Amino acid sequence: MWSAVMAPSEHQRILKVWILLFFVLHQVYCLLPAPQNVTIVSFNLEHKLIWSPGPGTPIFTHFRVQSYRKKKKQWVSLLNCSELSTGESCDLTTYFNNPHCYYFARVQAFIPDQESNWTSSKLFYPILDTILGPPVVECTSCGNCLLLQLSPPPSRGHHRQLEFFFSSYIVNVSRTRDKAQGLIT
């Protein structure tokens, strides 16, 4: 009833204010898309967190990472992974240094005036969730003998833990000229 009394220009001004208010509230309350496929990959006890940006994530978005150690029951921001760009990963090796502890990691997208919800990885247990590469094999012939030297695969700072995994070997050796075979343990 009161709109019939207002002049058309006044009605347009009120509409413009509502539209402007809608866009301001939209910018304040709309979150960035959350990261997806947050996964910890581990090879020879070297751990890396990878993820994909959520659909519609702006190209200039950065990402921050936190880790959670079940024993301590708290999320900790990782300084080396506090402003990563799309396509970068987070090296968790020094943070997840005890292979017998359970861990989580989570990622959040952010730009100066917005941030996404956090997206967490699955529970990670290094001793079971790492993929072990093959041992380093050196083979030397010494006349009628064969010298095999086996050692754990190369790894940054986890040589002692890898030695545990590679503490015993079973090697099947066969000679092609006479098809002789032997088992070395």
Protein backbone atom coordinates (compact mmCIF):
# COMPACT_ATOMS: atom_id res chain seq x y z
CA MET A 1 0.00 0.00 0.00
CA TRP A 2 2.80 2.43 0.82
CA SER A 3 4.59 1.64 -2.48
CA ALA A 4 1.71 3.18 -4.43
CA VAL A 5 2.40 6.49 -2.73
CA MET A 6 6.18 6.45 -3.43
CA ALA A 7 7.62 7.99 -6.50
CA PRO A 8 9.21 5.53 -9.00
CA SER A 9 12.69 6.97 -8.36
CA GLU A 10 12.35 6.35 -4.60
CA HIS A 11 11.25 2.77 -5.26
CA GLN A 12 14.29 2.24 -7.51
CA ARG A 13 16.65 3.64 -4.83
CA ILE A 14 15.27 1.20 -2.23
CA LEU A 15 15.63 -1.68 -4.70
CA LYS A 16 19.24 -0.66 -5.40
CA VAL A 17 20.00 -0.56 -1.66
CA TRP A 18 18.56 -4.06 -1.24
CA ILE A 19 20.54 -5.37 -4.20
CA LEU A 20 23.74 -3.78 -2.85
CA LEU A 21 23.07 -5.22 0.61
CA PHE A 22 22.48 -8.65 -0.93
CA PHE A 23 25.85 -8.56 -2.74
CA VAL A 24 27.70 -7.36 0.35
CA LEU A 25 26.16 -10.09 2.50
CA HIS A 26 26.84 -12.63 -0.22
CA GLN A 27 30.55 -11.69 -0.22
CA VAL A 28 30.76 -11.82 3.58
CA TYR A 29 28.85 -15.05 4.19
CA CYS A 30 29.70 -17.11 1.09
CA LEU A 31 32.59 -19.41 1.73
CA LEU A 32 35.25 -20.34 -0.73
CA PRO A 33 34.82 -23.90 -2.01
CA ALA A 34 36.50 -26.35 0.35
CA PRO A 35 39.47 -28.40 -0.93
CA GLN A 36 38.67 -31.92 -2.13
CA ASN A 37 40.43 -35.30 -2.22
CA VAL A 38 42.68 -34.49 0.74
CA THR A 39 45.07 -37.43 0.84
CA ILE A 40 48.32 -38.33 2.60
CA VAL A 41 50.64 -40.29 0.33
CA SER A 42 53.73 -41.93 1.79
CA PHE A 43 56.69 -43.62 0.15
CA ASN A 44 59.59 -44.97 2.24
CA LEU A 45 58.28 -43.03 5.28
CA GLU A 46 58.33 -39.72 3.39
CA HIS A 47 54.84 -38.26 3.73
CA LYS A 48 53.13 -35.69 1.52
CA LEU A 49 49.67 -34.12 1.69
CA ILE A 50 47.94 -33.56 -1.64
CA TRP A 51 44.49 -32.17 -2.52
CA SER A 52 42.42 -30.63 -5.29
CA PRO A 53 40.84 -27.18 -5.11
CA GLY A 54 37.06 -27.23 -4.81
CA PRO A 55 35.05 -26.46 -7.97
CA GLY A 56 34.93 -22.73 -8.65
CA THR A 57 37.98 -21.93 -6.52
CA PRO A 58 39.54 -18.66 -7.74
CA ILE A 59 42.97 -19.08 -9.35
CA PHE A 60 44.74 -16.79 -6.84
CA THR A 61 43.52 -18.80 -3.81
CA HIS A 62 46.06 -19.99 -1.23
CA PHE A 63 45.87 -22.97 1.11
CA ARG A 64 46.92 -23.61 4.70
CA VAL A 65 47.51 -26.96 6.39
CA GLN A 66 47.13 -28.18 9.96
CA SER A 67 48.10 -31.52 11.46
CA TYR A 68 46.54 -33.48 14.28
CA ARG A 69 48.33 -36.04 16.37
CA LYS A 70 45.80 -38.25 18.13
CA LYS A 71 48.06 -38.58 21.17
CA LYS A 72 48.16 -34.79 21.76
CA LYS A 73 44.55 -34.16 20.65
CA GLN A 74 45.11 -30.73 19.10
CA TRP A 75 45.34 -29.19 15.64
CA VAL A 76 48.64 -27.44 14.88
CA SER A 77 49.27 -25.04 11.98
CA LEU A 78 52.25 -26.04 9.84
CA LEU A 79 54.44 -23.02 9.14
CA ASN A 80 55.96 -24.49 5.98
CA CYS A 81 52.47 -25.10 4.61
CA SER A 82 50.69 -21.89 5.58
CA GLU A 83 50.43 -20.18 2.18
CA LEU A 84 50.53 -22.77 -0.57
CA SER A 85 49.30 -22.17 -4.11
CA THR A 86 47.08 -24.40 -6.23
CA GLY A 87 49.02 -27.50 -7.32
CA GLU A 88 51.53 -27.37 -4.44
CA SER A 89 51.69 -30.10 -1.81
CA CYS A 90 52.73 -30.11 1.85
CA ASP A 91 55.68 -32.21 3.03
CA LEU A 92 54.59 -33.83 6.31
CA THR A 93 57.71 -35.95 6.86
CA THR A 94 59.19 -33.89 9.71
CA TYR A 95 55.78 -33.40 11.35
CA PHE A 96 54.76 -37.06 11.18
CA ASN A 97 58.09 -38.32 12.48
CA ASN A 98 56.86 -41.13 14.75
CA PRO A 99 55.85 -44.10 12.57
CA HIS A 100 53.80 -45.56 15.46
CA CYS A 101 51.46 -42.58 16.01
CA TYR A 102 48.12 -41.84 14.35
CA TYR A 103 47.76 -38.56 12.46
CA PHE A 104 45.27 -36.45 10.50
CA ALA A 105 45.92 -33.46 8.27
CA ARG A 106 43.48 -30.86 7.01
CA VAL A 107 43.48 -28.12 4.37
CA GLN A 108 41.68 -24.78 4.14
CA ALA A 109 41.45 -22.48 1.12
CA PHE A 110 41.70 -18.74 1.74
CA ILE A 111 41.89 -15.35 0.05
CA PRO A 112 42.23 -12.02 1.90
CA ASP A 113 38.53 -11.66 2.77
CA GLN A 114 37.23 -15.27 2.67
CA GLU A 115 38.12 -18.75 3.78
CA SER A 116 36.67 -22.19 3.15
CA ASN A 117 35.68 -24.89 5.58
CA TRP A 118 38.47 -27.30 6.52
CA THR A 119 38.70 -30.64 4.71
CA SER A 120 40.43 -33.48 6.59
CA SER A 121 42.38 -36.49 5.42
CA LYS A 122 41.63 -40.01 6.52
CA LEU A 123 43.41 -41.31 9.61
CA PHE A 124 47.06 -41.93 8.77
CA TYR A 125 49.30 -44.49 10.49
CA PRO A 126 52.80 -44.25 8.96
CA ILE A 127 54.01 -47.74 9.81
CA LEU A 128 51.07 -49.29 7.93
CA ASP A 129 50.21 -46.62 5.37
CA THR A 130 53.62 -46.04 3.78
CA ILE A 131 54.55 -47.81 0.54
CA LEU A 132 57.98 -49.38 0.76
CA GLY A 133 60.20 -49.28 -2.29
CA PRO A 134 62.54 -52.11 -3.20
CA PRO A 135 65.91 -52.46 -1.47
CA VAL A 136 69.08 -51.24 -3.11
CA VAL A 137 70.83 -54.27 -4.60
CA GLU A 138 74.53 -54.40 -5.44
CA CYS A 139 75.74 -57.55 -7.17
CA THR A 140 79.41 -58.37 -7.69
CA SER A 141 80.90 -61.47 -9.29
CA CYS A 142 84.07 -62.83 -7.75
CA GLY A 143 85.02 -65.89 -9.79
CA ASN A 144 82.94 -68.82 -8.59
CA CYS A 145 81.02 -66.74 -6.07
CA LEU A 146 78.42 -64.03 -6.14
CA LEU A 147 78.44 -61.17 -3.68
CA LEU A 148 75.03 -59.61 -3.01
CA GLN A 149 74.74 -56.52 -0.89
CA LEU A 150 71.22 -55.41 0.03
CA SER A 151 70.33 -52.20 1.84
CA PRO A 152 67.15 -50.26 2.56
CA PRO A 153 65.90 -47.83 -0.09
CA PRO A 154 67.08 -44.23 0.22
CA SER A 155 65.00 -42.01 2.49
CA ARG A 156 65.45 -38.61 4.12
CA GLY A 157 66.17 -39.16 7.80
CA HIS A 158 64.33 -42.45 8.23
CA HIS A 159 67.14 -44.87 7.52
CA ARG A 160 66.93 -46.55 10.96
CA GLN A 161 63.19 -47.17 10.65
CA LEU A 162 63.61 -48.56 7.14
CA GLU A 163 66.37 -50.88 8.38
CA PHE A 164 63.72 -52.46 10.62
CA PHE A 165 61.55 -53.26 7.59
CA PHE A 166 64.52 -54.58 5.64
CA SER A 167 66.26 -56.44 8.47
CA SER A 168 65.94 -59.85 6.80
CA TYR A 169 65.83 -60.93 3.19
CA ILE A 170 65.10 -64.10 1.30
CA VAL A 171 66.86 -64.19 -2.05
CA ASN A 172 66.39 -66.86 -4.70
CA VAL A 173 69.49 -67.10 -6.92
CA SER A 174 69.69 -69.15 -10.11
CA ARG A 175 72.53 -69.65 -12.56
CA THR A 176 71.45 -69.74 -16.19
CA ARG A 177 74.25 -71.87 -17.69
CA ASP A 178 73.47 -74.97 -15.60
CA LYS A 179 70.16 -73.95 -14.01
CA ALA A 180 71.59 -74.30 -10.51
CA GLN A 181 69.48 -72.64 -7.85
CA GLY A 182 70.01 -71.55 -4.27
CA LEU A 183 68.08 -69.82 -1.53
CA ILE A 184 69.81 -67.22 0.64
CA THR A 185 68.19 -65.97 3.84
